[in-house]
């Protein structure tokens, strides 16, 4: 009897092995499917990619001097020191060596000293989009000229490592401030004869085309565009419109060409 049970057990074991092997041979593909290739990753869309440049931008008309009027940014330095920003002016020119780049000079103050920063903006295949190259590709700053009339204002977007900063530039300083800068006599007059200040301001501000005349509609437009980038008014930092730097001595020029 014991021998019979051993025979039955042996037959059952053989049948199990046979059925297992058959399942592996016939249905193995279903139980262990071949690994499939992962679909290619979609290119990462950054905020600057969703920002359209001004249509048919004429880069030649962007050349010249622009005064920084306002900045919208979550940059930690501005958040912590936004009340201490200094007057800033940029000058854009064609480079002598290439038609694919622009020379950009930025003048501002630091610790009461005027400094000038020299940089190169690279044109791209998209009109109105520029690149300021860093020491590595991930350090590049992508720039978009978002809105401009060339003659009075420009709204520009700057993106570094996925974070957006917006800047509002103006072509002109208010006439009062322009005179205020150029004439030391005017300083003395305004100081010693305060009763004339109100009248002087009235005449100066409306003497001609100035940033003040454009500030209300421009600031509204700037605020609306900034809000679309999640940059509410708490992150807006107006810049002084007076006492801009003139010529800067060589010891205070920072040459970031080709990069810093």
CSV table of C-alpha atoms in Angstrom, one decimal:
chain,number,residue,atom,x,y,z
A,1,UNK,CA,0.0,0.0,0.0
A,2,UNK,CA,2.8,2.4,0.9
A,3,UNK,CA,4.4,1.7,-2.5
A,4,UNK,CA,1.2,2.6,-4.3
A,5,UNK,CA,1.0,6.0,-2.5
A,6,UNK,CA,4.6,6.6,-3.5
A,7,UNK,CA,3.7,6.0,-7.1
A,8,UNK,CA,0.7,8.2,-7.0
A,9,UNK,CA,2.7,11.0,-5.3
A,10,UNK,CA,5.4,10.7,-7.9
A,11,UNK,CA,2.9,11.0,-10.8
A,12,UNK,CA,1.3,14.1,-9.2
A,13,UNK,CA,4.7,15.8,-8.9
A,14,UNK,CA,5.6,15.0,-12.5
A,15,UNK,CA,2.2,16.4,-13.7
A,16,UNK,CA,2.8,19.6,-11.6
A,17,UNK,CA,6.2,20.1,-13.1
A,18,UNK,CA,4.9,19.4,-16.6
A,19,UNK,CA,2.0,21.8,-16.2
A,20,UNK,CA,4.2,24.5,-14.7
A,21,UNK,CA,6.7,24.3,-17.6
A,22,UNK,CA,3.8,24.4,-20.1
A,23,UNK,CA,2.4,27.5,-18.5
A,24,UNK,CA,5.9,29.1,-18.7
A,25,UNK,CA,6.2,28.1,-22.4
A,26,UNK,CA,2.7,29.0,-23.5
A,27,UNK,CA,1.5,31.8,-21.2
A,28,UNK,CA,4.8,33.1,-20.0
A,29,UNK,CA,4.6,36.2,-22.2
A,30,UNK,CA,1.4,37.2,-20.4
A,31,UNK,CA,2.7,36.6,-16.9
A,32,UNK,CA,6.0,38.4,-17.6
A,33,UNK,CA,5.4,41.1,-20.3
A,34,UNK,CA,8.3,42.6,-22.1
A,35,UNK,CA,9.4,45.9,-20.7
A,36,UNK,CA,8.1,48.7,-22.9
A,37,UNK,CA,10.1,51.8,-23.9
A,38,UNK,CA,9.1,54.8,-21.9
A,39,UNK,CA,7.5,57.5,-24.0
A,40,UNK,CA,10.0,60.4,-24.6
A,41,UNK,CA,9.7,63.2,-22.0
A,42,UNK,CA,7.9,66.2,-23.1
A,43,UNK,CA,10.1,69.3,-23.2
A,44,UNK,CA,9.8,71.3,-20.0
A,45,UNK,CA,7.7,74.4,-20.5
A,46,UNK,CA,9.0,77.4,-18.5
A,47,UNK,CA,7.2,80.6,-17.8
A,48,UNK,CA,9.2,82.5,-20.4
A,49,UNK,CA,8.1,80.0,-23.1
A,50,UNK,CA,4.5,81.1,-22.5
A,51,UNK,CA,5.4,84.8,-22.8
A,52,UNK,CA,5.0,86.1,-26.3
A,53,UNK,CA,7.4,88.8,-27.5
A,54,UNK,CA,6.0,92.0,-29.0
A,55,UNK,CA,4.9,91.2,-32.6
A,56,UNK,CA,7.3,92.0,-35.4
A,57,UNK,CA,9.8,93.5,-32.9
A,58,UNK,CA,12.3,95.8,-34.5
A,59,UNK,CA,15.5,95.4,-32.5
A,60,UNK,CA,17.1,98.4,-34.1
A,61,UNK,CA,14.5,100.6,-32.5
A,62,UNK,CA,15.3,99.2,-29.0
A,63,UNK,CA,18.8,100.6,-29.2
A,64,UNK,CA,19.7,103.5,-27.0
A,65,UNK,CA,19.1,104.5,-23.4
A,66,UNK,CA,16.4,103.1,-21.1
A,67,UNK,CA,15.8,104.2,-17.5
A,68,UNK,CA,14.6,101.4,-15.1
A,69,UNK,CA,11.3,102.6,-13.5
A,70,UNK,CA,9.8,99.5,-11.8
A,71,UNK,CA,10.7,95.8,-11.2
A,72,UNK,CA,8.4,92.9,-10.3
A,73,UNK,CA,10.3,90.0,-8.8
A,74,UNK,CA,10.4,87.5,-5.9
A,75,UNK,CA,14.2,87.8,-5.9
A,76,UNK,CA,15.2,87.5,-2.2
A,77,UNK,CA,17.6,90.5,-2.4
A,78,UNK,CA,14.8,92.8,-3.6
A,79,UNK,CA,12.3,91.3,-1.1
A,80,UNK,CA,14.7,92.1,1.7
A,81,UNK,CA,16.3,95.4,0.3
A,82,UNK,CA,13.7,96.7,-2.1
A,83,UNK,CA,13.5,100.0,-0.3
A,84,UNK,CA,17.2,100.6,-0.9
A,85,UNK,CA,17.3,100.2,-4.7
A,86,UNK,CA,19.5,102.7,-6.6
A,87,UNK,CA,18.7,104.6,-9.9
A,88,UNK,CA,19.6,102.4,-12.8
A,89,UNK,CA,20.0,103.1,-16.5
A,90,UNK,CA,20.9,100.7,-19.4
A,91,UNK,CA,22.2,101.5,-22.8
A,92,UNK,CA,21.7,99.0,-25.7
A,93,UNK,CA,24.0,99.1,-28.8
A,94,UNK,CA,25.0,96.9,-31.6
A,95,UNK,CA,28.3,95.1,-31.1
A,96,UNK,CA,31.0,95.9,-33.6
A,97,UNK,CA,32.1,92.3,-34.1
A,98,UNK,CA,28.8,90.5,-34.7
A,99,UNK,CA,25.3,91.1,-36.0
A,100,UNK,CA,24.0,88.4,-33.6
A,101,UNK,CA,24.7,90.2,-30.4
A,102,UNK,CA,23.9,93.4,-28.6
A,103,UNK,CA,26.2,95.3,-26.2
A,104,UNK,CA,24.4,96.3,-23.0
A,105,UNK,CA,25.8,98.8,-20.4
A,106,UNK,CA,24.1,99.0,-17.0
A,107,UNK,CA,25.0,101.9,-14.7
A,108,UNK,CA,23.9,102.0,-11.0
A,109,UNK,CA,25.2,102.8,-7.6
A,110,UNK,CA,26.5,100.7,-4.7
A,111,UNK,CA,27.6,102.2,-1.5
A,112,UNK,CA,27.4,105.7,-3.0
A,113,UNK,CA,29.8,104.7,-5.8
A,114,UNK,CA,28.8,104.5,-9.5
A,115,UNK,CA,29.4,101.2,-11.2
A,116,UNK,CA,29.1,100.1,-14.8
A,117,UNK,CA,28.4,96.5,-15.9
A,118,UNK,CA,29.1,95.4,-19.5
A,119,UNK,CA,27.2,92.5,-20.9
A,120,UNK,CA,26.3,90.9,-24.2
A,121,UNK,CA,22.8,89.8,-25.2
A,122,UNK,CA,22.6,87.1,-27.9
A,123,UNK,CA,19.8,87.3,-30.4
A,124,UNK,CA,17.8,84.1,-31.0
A,125,UNK,CA,15.7,82.8,-33.9
A,126,UNK,CA,12.6,84.3,-32.2
A,127,UNK,CA,12.4,88.0,-32.8
A,128,UNK,CA,12.2,89.8,-29.4
A,129,UNK,CA,13.8,87.0,-27.5
A,130,UNK,CA,17.4,87.3,-26.3
A,131,UNK,CA,19.8,85.3,-24.1
A,132,UNK,CA,22.4,86.5,-21.6
A,133,UNK,CA,24.8,83.6,-21.3
A,134,UNK,CA,26.0,82.5,-17.9
A,135,UNK,CA,29.1,80.4,-17.0
A,136,UNK,CA,26.9,77.3,-17.6
A,137,UNK,CA,23.7,76.7,-19.6
A,138,UNK,CA,21.6,76.4,-16.5
A,139,UNK,CA,22.9,79.9,-15.5
A,140,UNK,CA,21.6,81.5,-18.7
A,141,UNK,CA,19.1,84.3,-18.5
A,142,UNK,CA,16.4,84.3,-21.1
A,143,UNK,CA,14.9,87.7,-22.0
A,144,UNK,CA,11.7,88.6,-23.8
A,145,UNK,CA,10.7,92.1,-24.9
A,146,UNK,CA,7.1,91.7,-24.0
A,147,UNK,CA,5.6,95.1,-24.8
A,148,UNK,CA,7.1,98.4,-26.1
A,149,UNK,CA,6.3,101.4,-28.2
A,150,UNK,CA,10.1,102.0,-28.7
A,151,UNK,CA,9.7,105.8,-27.9
A,152,UNK,CA,8.6,105.9,-24.3
A,153,UNK,CA,8.4,102.5,-22.6
A,154,UNK,CA,9.4,98.8,-22.7
A,155,UNK,CA,8.3,95.9,-20.5
A,156,UNK,CA,10.8,93.1,-20.4
A,157,UNK,CA,10.8,89.6,-18.9
A,158,UNK,CA,13.9,88.0,-17.5
A,159,UNK,CA,14.0,84.3,-16.6
A,160,UNK,CA,16.8,82.5,-14.7
A,161,UNK,CA,16.4,78.9,-13.5
A,162,UNK,CA,12.6,79.0,-14.1
A,163,UNK,CA,12.0,82.2,-12.1
A,164,UNK,CA,10.6,85.3,-13.8
A,165,UNK,CA,11.5,89.0,-13.1
A,166,UNK,CA,9.8,91.8,-15.0
A,167,UNK,CA,11.1,95.2,-15.6
A,168,UNK,CA,9.5,98.4,-16.8
A,169,UNK,CA,11.8,100.8,-18.6
A,170,UNK,CA,11.2,104.4,-19.8
A,171,UNK,CA,13.0,106.4,-22.5
A,172,UNK,CA,12.7,109.7,-20.7
A,173,UNK,CA,13.3,111.1,-17.2
A,174,UNK,CA,10.7,113.6,-15.9
A,175,UNK,CA,11.9,117.0,-17.0
A,176,UNK,CA,12.1,118.2,-13.4
A,177,UNK,CA,14.5,115.5,-12.4
A,178,UNK,CA,16.6,116.0,-15.6
A,179,UNK,CA,17.0,119.7,-14.7
A,180,UNK,CA,17.5,118.7,-11.0
A,181,UNK,CA,20.5,116.5,-12.0
A,182,UNK,CA,22.1,118.9,-14.5
A,183,UNK,CA,21.9,122.1,-12.5
A,184,UNK,CA,23.5,122.5,-9.1
A,185,UNK,CA,22.1,126.1,-9.1
A,186,UNK,CA,18.6,124.6,-9.2
A,187,UNK,CA,19.4,122.6,-6.1
A,188,UNK,CA,20.3,125.8,-4.3
A,189,UNK,CA,17.3,127.7,-5.5
A,190,UNK,CA,14.9,124.9,-4.4
A,191,UNK,CA,16.6,124.7,-1.1
A,192,UNK,CA,16.7,128.4,-0.2
A,193,UNK,CA,13.5,129.5,-1.8
A,194,UNK,CA,11.1,126.7,-0.9
A,195,UNK,CA,8.1,128.9,-1.7
A,196,UNK,CA,8.9,128.5,-5.5
A,197,UNK,CA,9.2,124.7,-5.4
A,198,UNK,CA,5.5,124.1,-6.0
A,199,UNK,CA,5.3,126.3,-9.0
A,200,UNK,CA,8.6,125.0,-10.4
A,201,UNK,CA,7.4,121.4,-10.1
A,202,UNK,CA,4.1,122.3,-11.9
A,203,UNK,CA,5.8,123.9,-14.8
A,204,UNK,CA,8.6,121.3,-15.0
A,205,UNK,CA,6.4,118.2,-15.0
A,206,UNK,CA,4.2,119.5,-17.7
A,207,UNK,CA,6.9,121.1,-19.8
A,208,UNK,CA,6.9,118.2,-22.2
A,209,UNK,CA,6.9,114.4,-22.7
A,210,UNK,CA,7.9,112.7,-19.4
A,211,UNK,CA,7.6,109.5,-17.6
A,212,UNK,CA,5.1,111.1,-15.1
A,213,UNK,CA,2.7,111.7,-18.0
A,214,UNK,CA,2.7,108.0,-18.8
A,215,UNK,CA,3.0,106.5,-15.4
A,216,UNK,CA,-0.7,105.8,-14.6
A,217,UNK,CA,-1.6,103.7,-17.7
A,218,UNK,CA,1.8,102.2,-17.9
A,219,UNK,CA,1.8,101.1,-14.3
A,220,UNK,CA,-1.6,99.6,-14.7
A,221,UNK,CA,-0.5,97.6,-17.7
A,222,UNK,CA,2.6,96.6,-15.9
A,223,UNK,CA,0.7,95.4,-12.8
A,224,UNK,CA,-1.8,93.5,-14.9
A,225,UNK,CA,1.0,91.7,-16.8
A,226,UNK,CA,2.9,91.0,-13.6
A,227,UNK,CA,-0.2,89.5,-12.0
A,228,UNK,CA,-0.3,86.9,-14.7
A,229,UNK,CA,3.2,85.8,-13.6
A,230,UNK,CA,1.9,85.6,-10.0
A,231,UNK,CA,3.8,88.8,-9.1
A,232,UNK,CA,1.4,90.8,-7.1
A,233,UNK,CA,2.0,94.4,-6.0
A,234,UNK,CA,3.8,93.3,-2.8
A,235,UNK,CA,6.6,92.2,-5.2
A,236,UNK,CA,6.8,95.5,-7.1
A,237,UNK,CA,9.8,97.7,-6.5
A,238,UNK,CA,9.9,101.2,-8.0
A,239,UNK,CA,13.3,102.6,-8.8
A,240,UNK,CA,14.4,106.2,-8.3
A,241,UNK,CA,14.0,108.5,-11.3
A,242,UNK,CA,16.8,110.9,-10.3
A,243,UNK,CA,20.5,111.1,-9.7
A,244,UNK,CA,21.6,108.6,-12.4
A,245,UNK,CA,25.2,107.8,-12.9
A,246,UNK,CA,27.1,109.5,-15.7
A,247,UNK,CA,30.7,108.5,-16.7
A,248,UNK,CA,32.3,105.7,-14.7
A,249,UNK,CA,36.0,105.4,-14.1
A,250,UNK,CA,37.8,102.2,-15.2
A,251,UNK,CA,38.3,100.9,-11.7
A,252,UNK,CA,34.5,100.6,-11.3
A,253,UNK,CA,33.7,98.9,-14.6
A,254,UNK,CA,32.7,95.2,-14.4
A,255,UNK,CA,33.3,93.5,-17.7
A,256,UNK,CA,31.0,90.5,-18.1
A,257,UNK,CA,32.0,89.8,-21.7
A,258,UNK,CA,31.6,87.1,-22.7
A,259,UNK,CA,30.3,86.0,-19.2
A,260,UNK,CA,30.8,86.8,-15.5
